[in-house]
mmCIF file of C-alpha atoms in Angstrom:
data_model
loop_
_atom_site.group_PDB
_atom_site.id
_atom_site.type_symbol
_atom_site.label_atom_id
_atom_site.label_comp_id
_atom_site.label_asym_id
_atom_site.label_seq_id
_atom_site.Cartn_x
_atom_site.Cartn_y
_atom_site.Cartn_z
ATOM 1 C CA MET A 111 185.784 101.318 72.617
ATOM 2 C CA ARG A 112 187.325 97.837 73.907
ATOM 3 C CA GLY A 113 190.371 97.230 76.493
ATOM 4 C CA CYS A 114 191.548 96.481 79.657
ATOM 5 C CA PHE A 115 193.735 97.551 81.627
ATOM 6 C CA SER A 116 196.204 95.547 82.599
ATOM 7 C CA GLY A 117 199.734 94.685 84.454
ATOM 8 C CA ASN A 118 201.283 90.744 84.564
ATOM 9 C CA PHE A 119 198.323 89.001 85.093
ATOM 10 C CA GLU A 120 199.755 86.544 86.749
ATOM 11 C CA SER A 121 196.693 83.981 87.415
ATOM 12 C CA ARG A 122 195.067 83.582 83.743
ATOM 13 C CA SER A 123 193.127 80.313 84.407
ATOM 14 C CA LEU A 124 191.461 80.867 81.316
ATOM 15 C CA ASN A 125 191.040 77.741 79.228
ATOM 16 C CA SER A 126 192.786 78.871 76.144
ATOM 17 C CA VAL A 127 191.094 76.784 74.381
ATOM 18 C CA SER A 128 187.802 78.206 75.587
ATOM 19 C CA PHE A 129 189.736 81.800 75.475
ATOM 20 C CA GLU A 130 190.241 81.414 71.560
ATOM 21 C CA GLN A 131 187.258 80.131 71.152
ATOM 22 C CA GLY A 132 185.522 82.794 72.618
ATOM 23 C CA MET A 133 187.629 85.784 70.797
ATOM 24 C CA LYS A 134 186.523 84.336 67.360
ATOM 25 C CA ARG A 135 182.991 83.749 68.305
ATOM 26 C CA ALA A 136 183.207 87.518 69.704
ATOM 27 C CA GLU A 137 184.673 89.274 67.210
ATOM 28 C CA SER A 138 182.148 87.496 64.447
ATOM 29 C CA ILE A 139 178.958 88.624 66.842
ATOM 30 C CA ILE A 140 180.552 91.844 66.511
ATOM 31 C CA GLN A 141 180.785 91.917 62.984
ATOM 32 C CA LYS A 142 177.640 91.007 61.993
ATOM 33 C CA GLU A 143 175.781 92.738 64.199
ATOM 34 C CA ALA A 144 177.449 95.664 64.252
ATOM 35 C CA VAL A 145 175.228 98.623 61.996
ATOM 36 C CA PRO A 146 176.619 98.043 57.814
ATOM 37 C CA PHE A 147 178.222 100.856 56.382
ATOM 38 C CA GLU A 148 176.305 100.329 53.022
ATOM 39 C CA LYS A 149 173.058 100.149 54.518
ATOM 40 C CA PHE A 150 173.061 104.462 54.178
ATOM 41 C CA GLU A 151 174.763 105.098 50.957
ATOM 42 C CA PRO A 152 172.104 106.371 49.474
ATOM 43 C CA ILE A 153 171.329 108.215 52.859
ATOM 44 C CA PHE A 154 175.269 110.075 52.886
ATOM 45 C CA GLY A 155 176.270 108.713 49.522
ATOM 46 C CA ALA A 156 179.524 106.337 48.415
ATOM 47 C CA ASP A 157 181.971 109.087 48.981
ATOM 48 C CA VAL A 158 180.871 110.368 52.219
ATOM 49 C CA VAL A 159 181.177 106.859 53.355
ATOM 50 C CA ARG A 160 184.566 105.606 51.919
ATOM 51 C CA ALA A 161 185.947 108.656 53.055
ATOM 52 C CA ASP A 162 185.104 106.825 56.806
ATOM 53 C CA LYS A 163 186.054 103.915 56.084
ATOM 54 C CA ALA A 164 189.198 105.574 55.604
ATOM 55 C CA HIS A 165 189.130 107.799 57.992
ATOM 56 C CA VAL A 166 189.086 104.602 60.444
ATOM 57 C CA ALA A 167 191.465 102.694 59.085
ATOM 58 C CA ASN A 168 194.275 105.378 60.143
ATOM 59 C CA LEU A 169 192.346 105.781 63.657
ATOM 60 C CA LYS A 170 192.858 101.839 63.915
ATOM 61 C CA GLU A 171 196.581 102.543 62.428
ATOM 62 C CA ARG A 172 197.149 104.547 65.409
ATOM 63 C CA PHE A 173 195.375 103.196 67.754
ATOM 64 C CA LYS A 174 198.090 99.871 67.000
ATOM 65 C CA LYS A 175 201.078 102.197 67.258
ATOM 66 C CA GLY A 176 200.556 103.854 70.765
ATOM 67 C CA LYS A 177 197.878 100.499 72.426
ATOM 68 C CA GLN A 178 199.326 100.184 75.740
ATOM 69 C CA ILE A 179 197.406 97.087 76.941
ATOM 70 C CA ASP A 180 198.369 93.054 75.745
ATOM 71 C CA ALA A 181 196.772 91.136 73.550
ATOM 72 C CA TYR A 182 195.430 89.467 76.578
ATOM 73 C CA GLY A 183 193.679 92.326 77.287
ATOM 74 C CA SER A 184 192.493 93.555 74.579
ATOM 75 C CA ASN A 185 190.377 90.069 73.838
ATOM 76 C CA CYS A 186 188.608 89.911 77.356
ATOM 77 C CA GLY A 187 187.692 93.640 75.714
ATOM 78 C CA THR A 188 185.929 92.731 73.038
ATOM 79 C CA ILE A 189 184.761 89.053 74.233
ATOM 80 C CA PHE A 190 183.230 91.065 76.838
ATOM 81 C CA GLU A 191 181.597 93.069 74.309
ATOM 82 C CA ALA A 192 179.744 91.388 72.275
ATOM 83 C CA ILE A 193 178.532 89.358 75.259
ATOM 84 C CA LEU A 194 177.335 92.296 77.447
ATOM 85 C CA HIS A 195 175.782 93.629 73.836
ATOM 86 C CA MET A 196 173.824 89.430 72.571
ATOM 87 C CA ARG A 197 172.828 89.747 76.599
ATOM 88 C CA LEU A 198 171.290 92.804 76.027
ATOM 89 C CA LYS A 199 169.319 92.364 72.564
ATOM 90 C CA LYS A 200 168.554 89.196 73.802
ATOM 91 C CA GLY A 201 166.603 91.490 76.511
ATOM 92 C CA ASP A 202 167.492 89.081 79.302
ATOM 93 C CA TRP A 203 169.481 90.734 81.578
ATOM 94 C CA ILE A 204 167.981 94.311 80.493
ATOM 95 C CA SER A 205 164.558 94.365 79.418
ATOM 96 C CA ASN A 206 162.457 96.749 76.565
ATOM 97 C CA VAL A 207 165.030 97.744 75.088
ATOM 98 C CA ASP A 208 167.066 98.230 72.339
ATOM 99 C CA ALA A 209 170.510 97.904 71.879
ATOM 100 C CA ILE A 210 172.687 99.566 68.932
ATOM 101 C CA LYS A 211 175.866 97.542 67.860
ATOM 102 C CA PRO A 212 178.009 101.290 66.438
ATOM 103 C CA ASN A 213 179.884 100.063 63.578
ATOM 104 C CA GLU A 214 183.750 101.075 63.450
ATOM 105 C CA PHE A 215 182.381 104.523 63.085
ATOM 106 C CA ASP A 216 180.933 105.687 65.604
ATOM 107 C CA ASP A 217 182.996 103.319 68.635
ATOM 108 C CA PHE A 218 186.240 104.007 66.898
ATOM 109 C CA THR A 219 185.782 108.602 65.838
ATOM 110 C CA HIS A 220 182.902 108.881 69.113
ATOM 111 C CA GLY A 221 184.135 105.722 71.004
ATOM 112 C CA MET A 222 180.784 104.251 71.520
ATOM 113 C CA ASP A 223 180.498 99.921 72.017
ATOM 114 C CA GLU A 224 177.247 100.549 72.400
ATOM 115 C CA VAL A 225 174.195 102.517 72.040
ATOM 116 C CA VAL A 226 171.162 101.172 74.691
ATOM 117 C CA ARG A 227 168.118 103.316 73.543
ATOM 118 C CA VAL A 228 165.048 102.779 76.465
ATOM 119 C CA ILE A 229 161.617 101.159 75.252
ATOM 120 C CA ASN A 230 158.496 102.013 76.683
ATOM 121 C CA PRO A 231 156.522 98.839 76.327
ATOM 122 C CA GLU A 232 153.170 99.762 75.511
ATOM 123 C CA THR A 233 153.975 103.136 73.314
ATOM 124 C CA LYS A 234 156.874 101.651 71.993
ATOM 125 C CA LYS A 235 157.970 105.206 71.458
ATOM 126 C CA GLN A 236 162.132 105.920 73.289
ATOM 127 C CA GLU A 237 162.676 107.159 76.297
ATOM 128 C CA THR A 238 165.087 107.653 76.555
ATOM 129 C CA VAL A 239 168.336 106.853 74.897
ATOM 130 C CA PHE A 240 172.972 106.541 76.697
ATOM 131 C CA ALA A 241 176.001 105.267 75.103
ATOM 132 C CA ILE A 242 178.442 102.588 76.663
ATOM 133 C CA ASP A 243 181.839 102.939 76.857
ATOM 134 C CA ALA A 244 182.560 99.644 78.060
ATOM 135 C CA LEU A 245 186.065 97.624 79.741
ATOM 136 C CA THR A 246 187.759 95.327 81.574
ATOM 137 C CA VAL A 247 190.163 95.737 84.417
ATOM 138 C CA GLY A 248 193.078 93.368 85.535
ATOM 139 C CA GLY A 249 196.096 93.130 87.202
ATOM 140 C CA GLY A 250 198.859 96.616 87.585
ATOM 141 C CA PRO A 251 196.562 100.397 87.144
ATOM 142 C CA LEU A 252 193.238 99.703 87.453
ATOM 143 C CA ASN A 253 191.859 102.502 86.870
ATOM 144 C CA VAL A 254 193.690 104.520 83.943
ATOM 145 C CA GLY A 255 191.191 103.846 81.356
ATOM 146 C CA VAL A 256 188.662 103.815 83.458
ATOM 147 C CA VAL A 257 189.632 107.637 85.412
ATOM 148 C CA LYS A 258 191.025 108.669 80.733
ATOM 149 C CA LYS A 259 186.978 108.407 80.285
ATOM 150 C CA MET A 260 185.449 110.048 82.427
ATOM 151 C CA ASP A 261 187.873 112.858 81.699
ATOM 152 C CA ARG A 262 186.706 112.235 78.219
ATOM 153 C CA ILE A 263 183.213 112.919 79.760
ATOM 154 C CA LYS A 264 183.789 115.346 81.835
ATOM 155 C CA GLU A 265 184.835 117.106 79.367
ATOM 156 C CA GLU A 266 182.003 116.526 76.761
ATOM 157 C CA VAL A 267 179.389 118.021 80.023
ATOM 158 C CA ALA A 268 180.641 121.164 80.746
ATOM 159 C CA SER A 269 181.593 122.051 77.206
ATOM 160 C CA ASN A 270 178.074 120.772 76.713
ATOM 161 C CA HIS A 271 178.865 118.586 73.282
ATOM 162 C CA LEU A 272 177.747 115.265 75.124
ATOM 163 C CA PRO A 273 178.495 112.601 71.613
ATOM 164 C CA GLU A 274 176.337 111.607 68.335
ATOM 165 C CA ILE A 275 176.561 107.850 66.714
ATOM 166 C CA LYS A 276 176.219 109.072 62.818
ATOM 167 C CA TYR A 277 175.276 104.920 62.011
ATOM 168 C CA PHE A 278 171.506 104.839 63.141
ATOM 169 C CA LEU A 279 168.315 104.667 61.075
ATOM 170 C CA ASN A 280 165.378 104.705 62.821
ATOM 171 C CA GLU A 281 162.826 102.523 60.850
ATOM 172 C CA GLU A 282 160.289 103.433 62.149
ATOM 173 C CA THR A 283 160.391 107.033 61.795
ATOM 174 C CA GLY A 284 163.094 107.941 59.916
ATOM 175 C CA GLU A 285 165.360 109.659 61.228
ATOM 176 C CA VAL A 286 169.207 108.991 60.482
ATOM 177 C CA GLY A 287 172.091 109.447 63.270
ATOM 178 C CA ILE A 288 170.920 110.679 67.478
ATOM 179 C CA LYS A 289 172.904 113.300 68.661
ATOM 180 C CA ASN A 290 173.841 114.413 72.550
ATOM 181 C CA ILE A 291 173.794 111.018 73.463
ATOM 182 C CA PRO A 292 175.221 111.686 77.436
ATOM 183 C CA ARG A 293 177.916 108.822 78.284
ATOM 184 C CA ILE A 294 178.447 105.644 80.246
ATOM 185 C CA VAL A 295 181.026 103.846 81.594
ATOM 186 C CA VAL A 296 180.108 100.143 81.844
ATOM 187 C CA ALA A 297 183.383 97.949 83.936
ATOM 188 C CA ALA A 298 183.896 94.094 84.113
ATOM 189 C CA ASP A 299 187.014 92.644 85.725
ATOM 190 C CA THR A 300 188.801 90.431 84.589
ATOM 191 C CA LYS A 301 188.439 87.566 86.681
ATOM 192 C CA THR A 302 184.529 88.186 85.892
ATOM 193 C CA MET A 303 185.353 87.446 81.741
ATOM 194 C CA GLN A 304 186.947 84.240 83.265
ATOM 195 C CA GLY A 305 183.899 82.625 84.684
ATOM 196 C CA LEU A 306 181.957 84.419 81.674
ATOM 197 C CA ASN A 307 183.281 83.593 78.515
ATOM 198 C CA GLU A 308 183.316 80.016 80.375
ATOM 199 C CA LEU A 309 179.631 80.084 80.435
ATOM 200 C CA TRP A 310 179.911 81.523 77.085
ATOM 201 C CA MET A 311 180.890 78.379 75.108
ATOM 202 C CA GLU A 312 178.859 76.163 77.119
ATOM 203 C CA ARG A 313 176.294 78.363 75.893
ATOM 204 C CA ASN A 314 174.462 78.256 79.190
ATOM 205 C CA GLY A 315 171.927 80.610 79.001
ATOM 206 C CA GLU A 316 170.407 80.016 81.454
ATOM 207 C CA GLU A 317 172.973 80.875 84.118
ATOM 208 C CA LEU A 318 174.720 83.919 81.641
ATOM 209 C CA ALA A 319 170.040 85.583 82.019
ATOM 210 C CA LYS A 320 170.749 85.044 85.418
ATOM 211 C CA HIS A 321 174.016 86.894 85.600
ATOM 212 C CA PRO A 322 175.077 89.115 88.915
ATOM 213 C CA LEU A 323 177.229 91.533 86.653
ATOM 214 C CA GLN A 324 173.966 92.552 85.259
ATOM 215 C CA ILE A 325 173.270 94.386 88.474
ATOM 216 C CA GLN A 326 176.684 96.220 89.308
ATOM 217 C CA ILE A 327 176.007 96.879 85.619
ATOM 218 C CA LEU A 328 172.799 98.982 86.701
ATOM 219 C CA GLU A 329 174.645 100.091 89.612
ATOM 220 C CA GLN A 330 177.649 101.952 87.539
ATOM 221 C CA ILE A 331 174.690 103.253 85.419
ATOM 222 C CA ILE A 332 173.419 105.157 88.426
ATOM 223 C CA GLU A 333 176.277 105.967 90.581
ATOM 224 C CA GLN A 334 177.773 107.857 87.481
ATOM 225 C CA ALA A 335 174.032 109.372 86.460
ATOM 226 C CA VAL A 336 174.510 111.088 90.071
ATOM 227 C CA ALA A 337 177.347 112.617 90.091
ATOM 228 C CA ILE A 338 177.827 113.409 86.130
ATOM 229 C CA GLY A 339 174.276 114.742 86.728
ATOM 230 C CA SER A 340 175.313 117.034 89.949
ATOM 231 C CA PHE A 341 178.288 117.743 87.995
ATOM 232 C CA ALA A 342 176.899 118.467 85.122
ATOM 233 C CA LYS A 343 173.778 120.740 87.571
ATOM 234 C CA LYS A 344 176.250 122.714 89.304
ATOM 235 C CA ASN A 345 178.140 123.895 85.875
ATOM 236 C CA GLY A 346 174.508 124.989 84.467
ATOM 237 C CA GLN A 347 174.155 122.389 81.836
ATOM 238 C CA ASN A 348 170.196 121.178 82.609
ATOM 239 C CA GLU A 349 169.107 120.036 79.618
ATOM 240 C CA ILE A 350 171.874 117.160 79.538
ATOM 241 C CA ALA A 351 171.307 116.612 84.358
ATOM 242 C CA GLU A 352 168.378 115.798 83.048
ATOM 243 C CA LYS A 353 168.574 113.415 80.414
ATOM 244 C CA TYR A 354 171.459 112.009 83.345
ATOM 245 C CA ASP A 355 168.661 111.789 85.307
ATOM 246 C CA ALA A 356 166.160 109.552 83.246
ATOM 247 C CA ILE A 357 168.921 107.227 83.259
ATOM 248 C CA ARG A 358 168.773 107.592 86.263
ATOM 249 C CA MET A 359 165.912 107.213 87.276
ATOM 250 C CA TRP A 360 165.504 104.555 84.308
ATOM 251 C CA ALA A 361 167.817 102.265 85.905
ATOM 252 C CA LYS A 362 167.332 102.065 89.567
ATOM 253 C CA LYS A 363 163.102 101.004 88.246
ATOM 254 C CA LYS A 364 165.880 97.874 86.159
ATOM 255 C CA LEU A 365 167.702 96.961 89.335
ATOM 256 C CA SER A 366 165.515 96.453 90.927
ATOM 257 C CA GLU A 367 163.579 93.910 88.454
ATOM 258 C CA SER A 368 167.242 92.359 88.362
ATOM 259 C CA SER A 369 167.338 91.710 91.651
ATOM 260 C CA LYS A 370 164.684 89.406 91.998
ATOM 261 C CA ARG A 371 165.873 86.946 89.138
ATOM 262 C CA ALA A 372 169.858 87.559 88.969
ATOM 263 C CA ARG A 373 172.090 86.442 91.156
ATOM 264 C CA THR A 374 173.540 89.003 94.056
ATOM 265 C CA ASP A 375 176.222 86.771 95.755
ATOM 266 C CA TRP A 376 178.876 88.733 93.011
ATOM 267 C CA ASN A 377 181.311 92.119 93.355
ATOM 268 C CA ASP A 378 184.064 92.900 91.709
ATOM 269 C CA ASP A 379 187.180 94.858 91.615
ATOM 270 C CA ALA A 380 185.790 97.155 88.582
ATOM 271 C CA SER A 381 183.171 98.560 90.562
ATOM 272 C CA SER A 382 185.674 100.760 93.471
ATOM 273 C CA VAL A 383 187.076 101.212 90.099
ATOM 274 C CA VAL A 384 184.878 102.915 88.289
ATOM 275 C CA SER A 385 183.427 104.493 92.114
ATOM 276 C CA ASN A 386 187.333 105.992 92.111
ATOM 277 C CA ALA A 387 187.347 107.426 89.075
ATOM 278 C CA LEU A 388 184.509 109.788 89.061
ATOM 279 C CA TRP A 389 186.500 111.768 92.051
ATOM 280 C CA PRO A 390 186.735 114.534 88.606
ATOM 281 C CA PHE A 391 182.710 114.913 89.023
ATOM 282 C CA LYS A 392 182.792 115.589 92.982
ATOM 283 C CA GLU A 393 184.655 119.340 91.996
ATOM 284 C CA THR A 394 181.484 122.380 92.183
ATOM 285 C CA LYS A 395 183.144 124.029 88.717
ATOM 286 C CA VAL A 396 185.271 123.698 85.964
#
């Protein structure tokens, strides 16, 4: 679920016009790209879909009342979510993946901003799959939101109960939904989002394609896969450990590929926030 855990933000240098335009574009893309509820009425039935929509409306209202982030922070996260999805869909940040934008039910219920299916380019078969929880951080206590996300992942692994995406249809196999999806957190700070939004609104696809944030995201994925996989193995969750190990090996290969084409002269504050939030997985057992 999108969010930016923010403080006072003394330097909001983002051009207000381009930021407003970026928000409108991001919201439009998310709405357009999200898996449609209506597609599943013949599968689940109209009553189930209607109930899930009502559940989302209730969760939205509760989230609105309880949220502790300002509008700027929330909007930063929305823009990041849209840009990340489109870069994955276009394949210029990470190739040979099927980028799925979950609808609001799977977002609010299961905390999935993106589901990434790794596809073998030769066989066209799925090799691994994982969910992304995307965050932006900046100002104030940077690690609050990321720590909460990591605590959730730890509980999922320890209880051997990974999340699922309900509204997904594999057009080739007819399979509905994906169960037991390992989760990864990716983060960028607000300074990075300022630059990304400007490139995005300028339609500067060439610079976006080689933006170094893709390197940082893969490094975050690798670091988390190592820590979470090791934690899972120590707690006897070998199947989950294997899932995270598969993610690690895939991300290392992609990092090698991306390092050849993307700029590497970049590091924002989000990587240290993610690294610090992994401390719960250093414990040997729950």
